[in-house]
PDB file of C-alpha atoms in Angstrom:
ATOM      1  CA  UNK A 591       0.015   0.004  -0.021  1.00  0.00           C
ATOM      2  CA  UNK A 592       2.947   2.370   0.720  1.00  0.00           C
ATOM      3  CA  UNK A 593       4.083   2.024  -2.917  1.00  0.00           C
ATOM      4  CA  UNK A 594       0.583   2.686  -4.238  1.00  0.00           C
ATOM      5  CA  UNK A 595       0.043   5.766  -2.154  1.00  0.00           C
ATOM      6  CA  UNK A 596       2.955   7.570  -3.757  1.00  0.00           C
ATOM      7  CA  UNK A 597       2.578   6.384  -7.264  1.00  0.00           C
ATOM      8  CA  UNK A 598       1.300   8.157 -10.386  1.00  0.00           C
ATOM      9  CA  UNK A 599       1.318   4.916 -12.330  1.00  0.00           C
ATOM     10  CA  UNK A 600       0.189   1.639 -10.784  1.00  0.00           C
ATOM     11  CA  UNK A 601       0.796  -1.622 -12.744  1.00  0.00           C
ATOM     12  CA  UNK A 602      -1.610  -4.429 -11.877  1.00  0.00           C
ATOM     13  CA  UNK A 603      -0.222  -7.678 -13.113  1.00  0.00           C
ATOM     14  CA  UNK A 604      -1.871 -10.366 -11.046  1.00  0.00           C
ATOM     15  CA  UNK A 605      -3.890 -13.575 -11.691  1.00  0.00           C
ATOM     16  CA  UNK A 606      -7.646 -12.809 -12.170  1.00  0.00           C
ATOM     17  CA  UNK A 607      -8.618 -14.780  -9.167  1.00  0.00           C
ATOM     18  CA  UNK A 608      -6.497 -12.419  -6.991  1.00  0.00           C
ATOM     19  CA  UNK A 609      -8.078  -9.243  -8.257  1.00  0.00           C
ATOM     20  CA  UNK A 610     -10.653  -8.620  -5.556  1.00  0.00           C
ATOM     21  CA  UNK A 611      -7.996  -8.531  -2.865  1.00  0.00           C
ATOM     22  CA  UNK A 612      -5.559  -6.368  -4.841  1.00  0.00           C
ATOM     23  CA  UNK A 613      -8.276  -4.002  -5.977  1.00  0.00           C
ATOM     24  CA  UNK A 614      -9.420  -3.593  -2.326  1.00  0.00           C
ATOM     25  CA  UNK A 615      -5.812  -2.726  -1.329  1.00  0.00           C
ATOM     26  CA  UNK A 616      -5.449  -0.250  -4.082  1.00  0.00           C
ATOM     27  CA  UNK A 617      -8.745   1.494  -3.281  1.00  0.00           C
ATOM     28  CA  UNK A 618      -7.844   1.618   0.378  1.00  0.00           C
ATOM     29  CA  UNK A 619      -4.382   3.092  -0.271  1.00  0.00           C
ATOM     30  CA  UNK A 620      -5.777   5.726  -2.659  1.00  0.00           C
ATOM     31  CA  UNK A 621      -8.477   6.727  -0.187  1.00  0.00           C
ATOM     32  CA  UNK A 622      -6.020   6.964   2.647  1.00  0.00           C
ATOM     33  CA  UNK A 623      -3.704   9.080   0.493  1.00  0.00           C
ATOM     34  CA  UNK A 624      -6.634  11.371  -0.582  1.00  0.00           C
ATOM     35  CA  UNK A 625      -7.666  11.976   3.041  1.00  0.00           C
ATOM     36  CA  UNK A 626      -4.147  12.630   4.192  1.00  0.00           C
ATOM     37  CA  UNK A 627      -3.389  15.160   1.370  1.00  0.00           C
ATOM     38  CA  UNK A 628      -6.756  16.550   0.210  1.00  0.00           C
ATOM     39  CA  UNK A 629      -5.073  19.268  -1.919  1.00  0.00           C
ATOM     40  CA  UNK A 630      -2.908  16.808  -3.839  1.00  0.00           C
ATOM     41  CA  UNK A 631      -4.674  15.550  -6.800  1.00  0.00           C
ATOM     42  CA  UNK A 632      -1.715  13.772  -8.390  1.00  0.00           C
ATOM     43  CA  UNK A 633      -2.365  10.469  -6.769  1.00  0.00           C
ATOM     44  CA  UNK A 634      -6.142  10.775  -7.032  1.00  0.00           C
ATOM     45  CA  UNK A 635      -5.587  10.995 -10.816  1.00  0.00           C
ATOM     46  CA  UNK A 636      -3.085   8.030 -10.805  1.00  0.00           C
ATOM     47  CA  UNK A 637      -3.121   5.853 -13.872  1.00  0.00           C
ATOM     48  CA  UNK A 638      -3.836   2.030 -13.539  1.00  0.00           C
ATOM     49  CA  UNK A 639      -2.009  -0.079 -16.099  1.00  0.00           C
ATOM     50  CA  UNK A 640      -3.635  -3.449 -16.098  1.00  0.00           C
ATOM     51  CA  UNK A 641      -2.210  -6.613 -17.514  1.00  0.00           C
ATOM     52  CA  UNK A 642      -5.022  -8.799 -15.989  1.00  0.00           C
ATOM     53  CA  UNK A 643      -6.548 -11.265 -18.488  1.00  0.00           C
ATOM     54  CA  UNK A 644     -10.304 -10.887 -19.005  1.00  0.00           C
ATOM     55  CA  UNK A 645     -10.951  -7.989 -16.708  1.00  0.00           C
ATOM     56  CA  UNK A 646     -12.756  -5.101 -18.486  1.00  0.00           C
ATOM     57  CA  UNK A 647     -12.119  -1.506 -17.802  1.00  0.00           C
ATOM     58  CA  UNK A 648     -15.416  -1.179 -16.101  1.00  0.00           C
ATOM     59  CA  UNK A 649     -14.387  -3.778 -13.572  1.00  0.00           C
ATOM     60  CA  UNK A 650     -11.016  -2.062 -13.035  1.00  0.00           C
ATOM     61  CA  UNK A 651     -12.657   1.312 -12.438  1.00  0.00           C
ATOM     62  CA  UNK A 652     -15.262  -0.005 -10.035  1.00  0.00           C
ATOM     63  CA  UNK A 653     -12.822  -2.235  -8.242  1.00  0.00           C
ATOM     64  CA  UNK A 654     -10.060   0.195  -7.637  1.00  0.00           C
ATOM     65  CA  UNK A 655     -11.811   3.533  -7.735  1.00  0.00           C
ATOM     66  CA  UNK A 656      -9.345   4.881 -10.200  1.00  0.00           C
ATOM     67  CA  UNK A 657     -10.684   6.723 -13.223  1.00  0.00           C
ATOM     68  CA  UNK A 658      -7.676   6.587 -15.537  1.00  0.00           C
ATOM     69  CA  UNK A 659      -7.141   3.116 -16.710  1.00  0.00           C
ATOM     70  CA  UNK A 660      -5.110   1.347 -19.361  1.00  0.00           C
ATOM     71  CA  UNK A 661      -6.082  -2.190 -20.148  1.00  0.00           C
ATOM     72  CA  UNK A 662      -3.411  -4.118 -22.122  1.00  0.00           C
ATOM     73  CA  UNK A 663      -2.481  -7.549 -23.194  1.00  0.00           C
ATOM     74  CA  UNK A 664       1.245  -8.315 -23.748  1.00  0.00           C
ATOM     75  CA  UNK A 665       2.701 -11.724 -24.499  1.00  0.00           C
ATOM     76  CA  UNK A 666       5.536 -13.928 -23.316  1.00  0.00           C
ATOM     77  CA  UNK A 667       8.207 -12.695 -25.885  1.00  0.00           C
ATOM     78  CA  UNK A 668       8.048  -9.298 -24.040  1.00  0.00           C
ATOM     79  CA  UNK A 669      10.458 -10.925 -21.541  1.00  0.00           C
ATOM     80  CA  UNK A 670      13.202 -10.675 -24.232  1.00  0.00           C
ATOM     81  CA  UNK A 671      11.998  -7.337 -25.714  1.00  0.00           C
ATOM     82  CA  UNK A 672      10.168  -8.986 -28.672  1.00  0.00           C
ATOM     83  CA  UNK A 673       6.673  -8.863 -27.378  1.00  0.00           C
ATOM     84  CA  UNK A 674       3.507  -7.271 -28.915  1.00  0.00           C
ATOM     85  CA  UNK A 675       1.059  -5.490 -26.653  1.00  0.00           C
ATOM     86  CA  UNK A 676      -2.397  -4.318 -27.556  1.00  0.00           C
ATOM     87  CA  UNK A 677      -3.956  -1.705 -25.371  1.00  0.00           C
ATOM     88  CA  UNK A 678      -6.889   0.570 -24.845  1.00  0.00           C
ATOM     89  CA  UNK A 679      -7.647   3.448 -22.450  1.00  0.00           C
ATOM     90  CA  UNK A 680     -10.439   5.305 -20.744  1.00  0.00           C
ATOM     91  CA  UNK A 681     -11.609   8.240 -22.791  1.00  0.00           C
ATOM     92  CA  UNK A 682      -9.829  11.000 -20.830  1.00  0.00           C
ATOM     93  CA  UNK A 683      -6.422  10.107 -22.149  1.00  0.00           C
ATOM     94  CA  UNK A 684      -4.652  12.816 -24.083  1.00  0.00           C
ATOM     95  CA  UNK A 685      -2.246  12.228 -26.997  1.00  0.00           C
ATOM     96  CA  UNK A 686       0.592  13.058 -24.558  1.00  0.00           C
ATOM     97  CA  UNK A 687      -0.812  10.557 -22.098  1.00  0.00           C
ATOM     98  CA  UNK A 688      -0.877   7.805 -24.765  1.00  0.00           C
ATOM     99  CA  UNK A 689       2.652   8.611 -25.903  1.00  0.00           C
ATOM    100  CA  UNK A 690       3.846   7.988 -22.354  1.00  0.00           C
ATOM    101  CA  UNK A 691       2.073   4.655 -22.092  1.00  0.00           C
ATOM    102  CA  UNK A 692       3.455   3.630 -25.504  1.00  0.00           C
ATOM    103  CA  UNK A 693       6.999   4.461 -24.329  1.00  0.00           C
ATOM    104  CA  UNK A 694       6.508   1.952 -21.497  1.00  0.00           C
ATOM    105  CA  UNK A 695       4.967  -0.747 -23.603  1.00  0.00           C
ATOM    106  CA  UNK A 696       7.433  -0.351 -26.440  1.00  0.00           C
ATOM    107  CA  UNK A 697      10.320  -0.876 -24.001  1.00  0.00           C
ATOM    108  CA  UNK A 698       9.566  -4.678 -24.269  1.00  0.00           C
ATOM    109  CA  UNK A 699       8.468  -4.822 -27.896  1.00  0.00           C
ATOM    110  CA  UNK A 700       5.768  -3.264 -30.081  1.00  0.00           C
ATOM    111  CA  UNK A 701       2.515  -1.754 -29.002  1.00  0.00           C
ATOM    112  CA  UNK A 702      -0.851  -1.263 -30.805  1.00  0.00           C
ATOM    113  CA  UNK A 703      -3.619   1.002 -29.547  1.00  0.00           C
ATOM    114  CA  UNK A 704      -7.232   0.280 -30.197  1.00  0.00           C
ATOM    115  CA  UNK A 705     -10.359   2.159 -29.318  1.00  0.00           C
ATOM    116  CA  UNK A 706     -12.702  -0.843 -29.102  1.00  0.00           C
ATOM    117  CA  UNK A 707     -12.057  -2.679 -25.816  1.00  0.00           C
ATOM    118  CA  UNK A 708     -13.495  -5.890 -27.205  1.00  0.00           C
ATOM    119  CA  UNK A 709     -10.538  -6.077 -29.488  1.00  0.00           C
ATOM    120  CA  UNK A 710      -8.315  -6.675 -26.284  1.00  0.00           C
ATOM    121  CA  UNK A 711     -10.148  -9.965 -25.704  1.00  0.00           C
ATOM    122  CA  UNK A 712      -9.743 -10.782 -29.425  1.00  0.00           C
ATOM    123  CA  UNK A 713      -6.084 -10.127 -29.218  1.00  0.00           C
ATOM    124  CA  UNK A 714      -5.757 -12.259 -26.058  1.00  0.00           C
ATOM    125  CA  UNK A 715      -6.815 -15.263 -28.198  1.00  0.00           C
ATOM    126  CA  UNK A 716      -4.446 -14.258 -30.986  1.00  0.00           C
ATOM    127  CA  UNK A 717      -1.248 -12.752 -29.567  1.00  0.00           C
ATOM    128  CA  UNK A 718      -1.607 -13.156 -25.835  1.00  0.00           C
ATOM    129  CA  UNK A 719      -2.096 -16.928 -25.801  1.00  0.00           C
ATOM    130  CA  UNK A 720      -0.580 -17.223 -29.294  1.00  0.00           C
ATOM    131  CA  UNK A 721       2.960 -18.145 -28.159  1.00  0.00           C
ATOM    132  CA  UNK A 722       1.546 -21.346 -26.575  1.00  0.00           C
ATOM    133  CA  UNK A 723       0.137 -22.393 -29.942  1.00  0.00           C
ATOM    134  CA  UNK A 724       3.566 -21.752 -31.557  1.00  0.00           C
ATOM    135  CA  UNK A 725       5.397 -23.731 -28.844  1.00  0.00           C
ATOM    136  CA  UNK A 726       3.016 -26.726 -29.440  1.00  0.00           C
ATOM    137  CA  UNK A 727       3.822 -26.514 -33.154  1.00  0.00           C
ATOM    138  CA  UNK A 728       7.524 -26.366 -32.417  1.00  0.00           C
ATOM    139  CA  UNK A 729       7.255 -29.325 -30.024  1.00  0.00           C
ATOM    140  CA  UNK A 730       5.299 -31.418 -32.571  1.00  0.00           C
ATOM    141  CA  UNK A 731       7.750 -30.619 -35.369  1.00  0.00           C
ATOM    142  CA  UNK A 732      10.845 -31.303 -33.280  1.00  0.00           C
ATOM    143  CA  UNK A 733       9.421 -34.562 -32.023  1.00  0.00           C
ATOM    144  CA  UNK A 734       8.639 -35.605 -35.666  1.00  0.00           C
ATOM    145  CA  UNK A 735      12.259 -34.889 -36.610  1.00  0.00           C
ATOM    146  CA  UNK A 736      13.456 -37.080 -33.716  1.00  0.00           C
ATOM    147  CA  UNK A 737      11.029 -39.806 -34.728  1.00  0.00           C
ATOM    148  CA  UNK A 738      12.476 -39.822 -38.187  1.00  0.00           C
ATOM    149  CA  UNK A 739      16.000 -40.218 -36.909  1.00  0.00           C
ATOM    150  CA  UNK A 740      17.456 -36.668 -36.422  1.00  0.00           C
ATOM    151  CA  UNK A 741      19.095 -35.931 -33.080  1.00  0.00           C
ATOM    152  CA  UNK A 742      17.004 -33.649 -30.793  1.00  0.00           C
ATOM    153  CA  UNK A 743      19.671 -30.940 -31.079  1.00  0.00           C
ATOM    154  CA  UNK A 744      19.667 -30.878 -34.826  1.00  0.00           C
ATOM    155  CA  UNK A 745      15.836 -31.141 -35.065  1.00  0.00           C
ATOM    156  CA  UNK A 746      15.466 -28.312 -32.516  1.00  0.00           C
ATOM    157  CA  UNK A 747      17.839 -26.022 -34.458  1.00  0.00           C
ATOM    158  CA  UNK A 748      16.138 -26.771 -37.789  1.00  0.00           C
ATOM    159  CA  UNK A 749      12.643 -26.050 -36.484  1.00  0.00           C
ATOM    160  CA  UNK A 750      13.686 -22.850 -34.477  1.00  0.00           C
ATOM    161  CA  UNK A 751      15.433 -21.357 -37.480  1.00  0.00           C
ATOM    162  CA  UNK A 752      12.657 -22.428 -39.900  1.00  0.00           C
ATOM    163  CA  UNK A 753      10.024 -20.600 -37.842  1.00  0.00           C
ATOM    164  CA  UNK A 754      12.268 -17.566 -37.218  1.00  0.00           C
ATOM    165  CA  UNK A 755      13.295 -17.296 -40.875  1.00  0.00           C
ATOM    166  CA  UNK A 756       9.759 -17.845 -42.176  1.00  0.00           C
ATOM    167  CA  UNK A 757       8.424 -15.104 -39.930  1.00  0.00           C
ATOM    168  CA  UNK A 758      11.192 -12.628 -40.896  1.00  0.00           C
ATOM    169  CA  UNK A 759      10.634 -13.509 -44.481  1.00  0.00           C
ATOM    170  CA  UNK A 760       6.903 -12.750 -44.333  1.00  0.00           C
ATOM    171  CA  UNK A 761       7.600  -9.472 -42.526  1.00  0.00           C
ATOM    172  CA  UNK A 762      10.132  -8.493 -45.162  1.00  0.00           C
ATOM    173  CA  UNK A 763       7.730  -9.259 -48.018  1.00  0.00           C
ATOM    174  CA  UNK A 764       5.105  -7.090 -46.185  1.00  0.00           C
ATOM    175  CA  UNK A 765       7.512  -4.211 -46.290  1.00  0.00           C
ATOM    176  CA  UNK A 766       8.119  -4.633 -50.054  1.00  0.00           C
ATOM    177  CA  UNK A 767       4.486  -4.244 -50.906  1.00  0.00           C
ATOM    178  CA  UNK A 768       2.083  -1.409 -50.460  1.00  0.00           C
ATOM    179  CA  UNK A 769      -0.735  -3.925 -49.802  1.00  0.00           C
ATOM    180  CA  UNK A 770      -0.972  -6.720 -47.236  1.00  0.00           C
ATOM    181  CA  UNK A 771       0.633  -9.911 -48.565  1.00  0.00           C
ATOM    182  CA  UNK A 772      -1.719 -12.802 -48.073  1.00  0.00           C
ATOM    183  CA  UNK A 773       0.127 -15.796 -46.510  1.00  0.00           C
ATOM    184  CA  UNK A 774      -1.233 -18.106 -49.191  1.00  0.00           C
ATOM    185  CA  UNK A 775       1.072 -16.263 -51.684  1.00  0.00           C
ATOM    186  CA  UNK A 776       4.061 -17.147 -49.509  1.00  0.00           C
ATOM    187  CA  UNK A 777       2.893 -20.626 -49.032  1.00  0.00           C
ATOM    188  CA  UNK A 778       2.411 -21.154 -52.794  1.00  0.00           C
ATOM    189  CA  UNK A 779       5.954 -19.936 -53.463  1.00  0.00           C
ATOM    190  CA  UNK A 780       7.205 -22.901 -51.449  1.00  0.00           C
ATOM    191  CA  UNK A 781       4.852 -25.520 -52.905  1.00  0.00           C
ATOM    192  CA  UNK A 782       5.855 -27.347 -56.153  1.00  0.00           C
ATOM    193  CA  UNK A 783       3.285 -29.339 -58.114  1.00  0.00           C
ATOM    194  CA  UNK A 784       3.287 -32.992 -56.938  1.00  0.00           C
ATOM    195  CA  UNK A 785       6.091 -32.237 -54.560  1.00  0.00           C
ATOM    196  CA  UNK A 786       6.939 -32.973 -50.955  1.00  0.00           C
ATOM    197  CA  UNK A 787       5.402 -29.721 -49.553  1.00  0.00           C
ATOM    198  CA  UNK A 788       2.226 -30.291 -51.573  1.00  0.00           C
ATOM    199  CA  UNK A 789       1.946 -33.805 -50.078  1.00  0.00           C
ATOM    200  CA  UNK A 790       2.357 -32.461 -46.499  1.00  0.00           C
ATOM    201  CA  UNK A 791      -0.076 -29.601 -46.967  1.00  0.00           C
ATOM    202  CA  UNK A 792      -2.645 -32.125 -48.328  1.00  0.00           C
ATOM    203  CA  UNK A 793      -2.323 -34.076 -45.129  1.00  0.00           C
ATOM    204  CA  UNK A 794      -2.614 -30.956 -42.932  1.00  0.00           C
ATOM    205  CA  UNK A 795      -5.860 -30.025 -44.843  1.00  0.00           C
ATOM    206  CA  UNK A 796      -7.230 -33.547 -44.437  1.00  0.00           C
ATOM    207  CA  UNK A 797      -6.690 -33.182 -40.647  1.00  0.00           C
ATOM    208  CA  UNK A 798      -8.727 -29.881 -40.716  1.00  0.00           C
ATOM    209  CA  UNK A 799      -5.543 -27.979 -39.568  1.00  0.00           C
ATOM    210  CA  UNK A 800      -7.030 -24.585 -40.245  1.00  0.00           C
ATOM    211  CA  UNK A 801     -10.301 -25.432 -38.565  1.00  0.00           C
ATOM    212  CA  UNK A 802      -8.504 -26.752 -35.488  1.00  0.00           C
ATOM    213  CA  UNK A 803      -6.383 -23.489 -35.250  1.00  0.00           C
ATOM    214  CA  UNK A 804      -9.482 -21.340 -35.738  1.00  0.00           C
ATOM    215  CA  UNK A 805     -11.514 -23.222 -33.173  1.00  0.00           C
ATOM    216  CA  UNK A 806      -8.701 -22.938 -30.675  1.00  0.00           C
ATOM    217  CA  UNK A 807      -8.477 -19.134 -31.181  1.00  0.00           C
ATOM    218  CA  UNK A 808     -12.283 -18.791 -30.874  1.00  0.00           C
ATOM    219  CA  UNK A 809     -12.178 -20.986 -27.765  1.00  0.00           C
ATOM    220  CA  UNK A 810      -9.615 -18.694 -26.138  1.00  0.00           C
ATOM    221  CA  UNK A 811     -11.650 -15.594 -27.074  1.00  0.00           C
ATOM    222  CA  UNK A 812     -14.794 -17.033 -25.466  1.00  0.00           C
ATOM    223  CA  UNK A 813     -12.958 -17.829 -22.272  1.00  0.00           C
ATOM    224  CA  UNK A 814     -11.496 -14.326 -22.055  1.00  0.00           C
ATOM    225  CA  UNK A 815     -15.097 -12.943 -22.377  1.00  0.00           C
ATOM    226  CA  UNK A 816     -16.308 -15.341 -19.754  1.00  0.00           C
ATOM    227  CA  UNK A 817     -13.558 -14.290 -17.339  1.00  0.00           C
ATOM    228  CA  UNK A 818     -14.785 -10.657 -17.749  1.00  0.00           C
ATOM    229  CA  UNK A 819     -18.405 -11.651 -17.079  1.00  0.00           C
ATOM    230  CA  UNK A 820     -19.308 -10.969 -20.809  1.00  0.00           C
ATOM    231  CA  UNK A 821     -21.556 -12.882 -23.212  1.00  0.00           C
ATOM    232  CA  UNK A 822     -19.337 -15.583 -24.630  1.00  0.00           C
ATOM    233  CA  UNK A 823     -21.797 -17.075 -27.135  1.00  0.00           C
ATOM    234  CA  UNK A 824     -19.769 -15.895 -30.116  1.00  0.00           C
ATOM    235  CA  UNK A 825     -18.098 -17.545 -33.004  1.00  0.00           C
ATOM    236  CA  UNK A 826     -18.970 -19.818 -35.955  1.00  0.00           C
ATOM    237  CA  UNK A 827     -22.414 -21.393 -35.548  1.00  0.00           C
ATOM    238  CA  UNK A 828     -23.210 -19.272 -32.488  1.00  0.00           C
ATOM    239  CA  UNK A 829     -25.404 -16.214 -32.063  1.00  0.00           C
ATOM    240  CA  UNK A 830     -25.593 -13.600 -29.227  1.00  0.00           C
ATOM    241  CA  UNK A 831     -28.743 -13.659 -27.162  1.00  0.00           C
TER     242      UNK A 831
END
């Protein structure tokens, strides 16, 4: 509480199940500070930067009593400065305020601001949880290499470098064009008629690879909405009540 009382920026990075206790502590500290220094509005106008999955801004405001809130969703690569963070704010943020927030978020990767808070839940399903999907793909490919007879070290290096190189290649192609390059264009450039890649892609399509990925992303999105007490009846074949 001592840290919160004297802070202009409060970072809330706890598990959703711990929010009630933390929110109560923040509210208590801010009220104590307001009563102790009634003429000092700096801490009353403190900014809350939330990295709590599924908690909407309305819940953050009502829980802490703070009116200036930034809700964001980073991802694991942020720990090595290669993350991507999507964020949104309460309406009272000025351009200068947003610039300061971006400086913080850009210190561990790239940041993207959106006005529609619902897109935070969408991004949670895509980039927030996304690294886990990639790690599962990496694991599956490495294990397949070992199964075929490669050493785990060689298989791991091949897979890591392939994913890294493919991502950098796609990003480079994006820079070269004024329009968005659809991934299918890049995929087709690797695929020869009646070749090895075509055979592998056929098997992936037979296994509904695209559908499984899409279903996983939608499932994650619905769970994020549920954690925020929102209607999660969304996605293919579903309609909101």
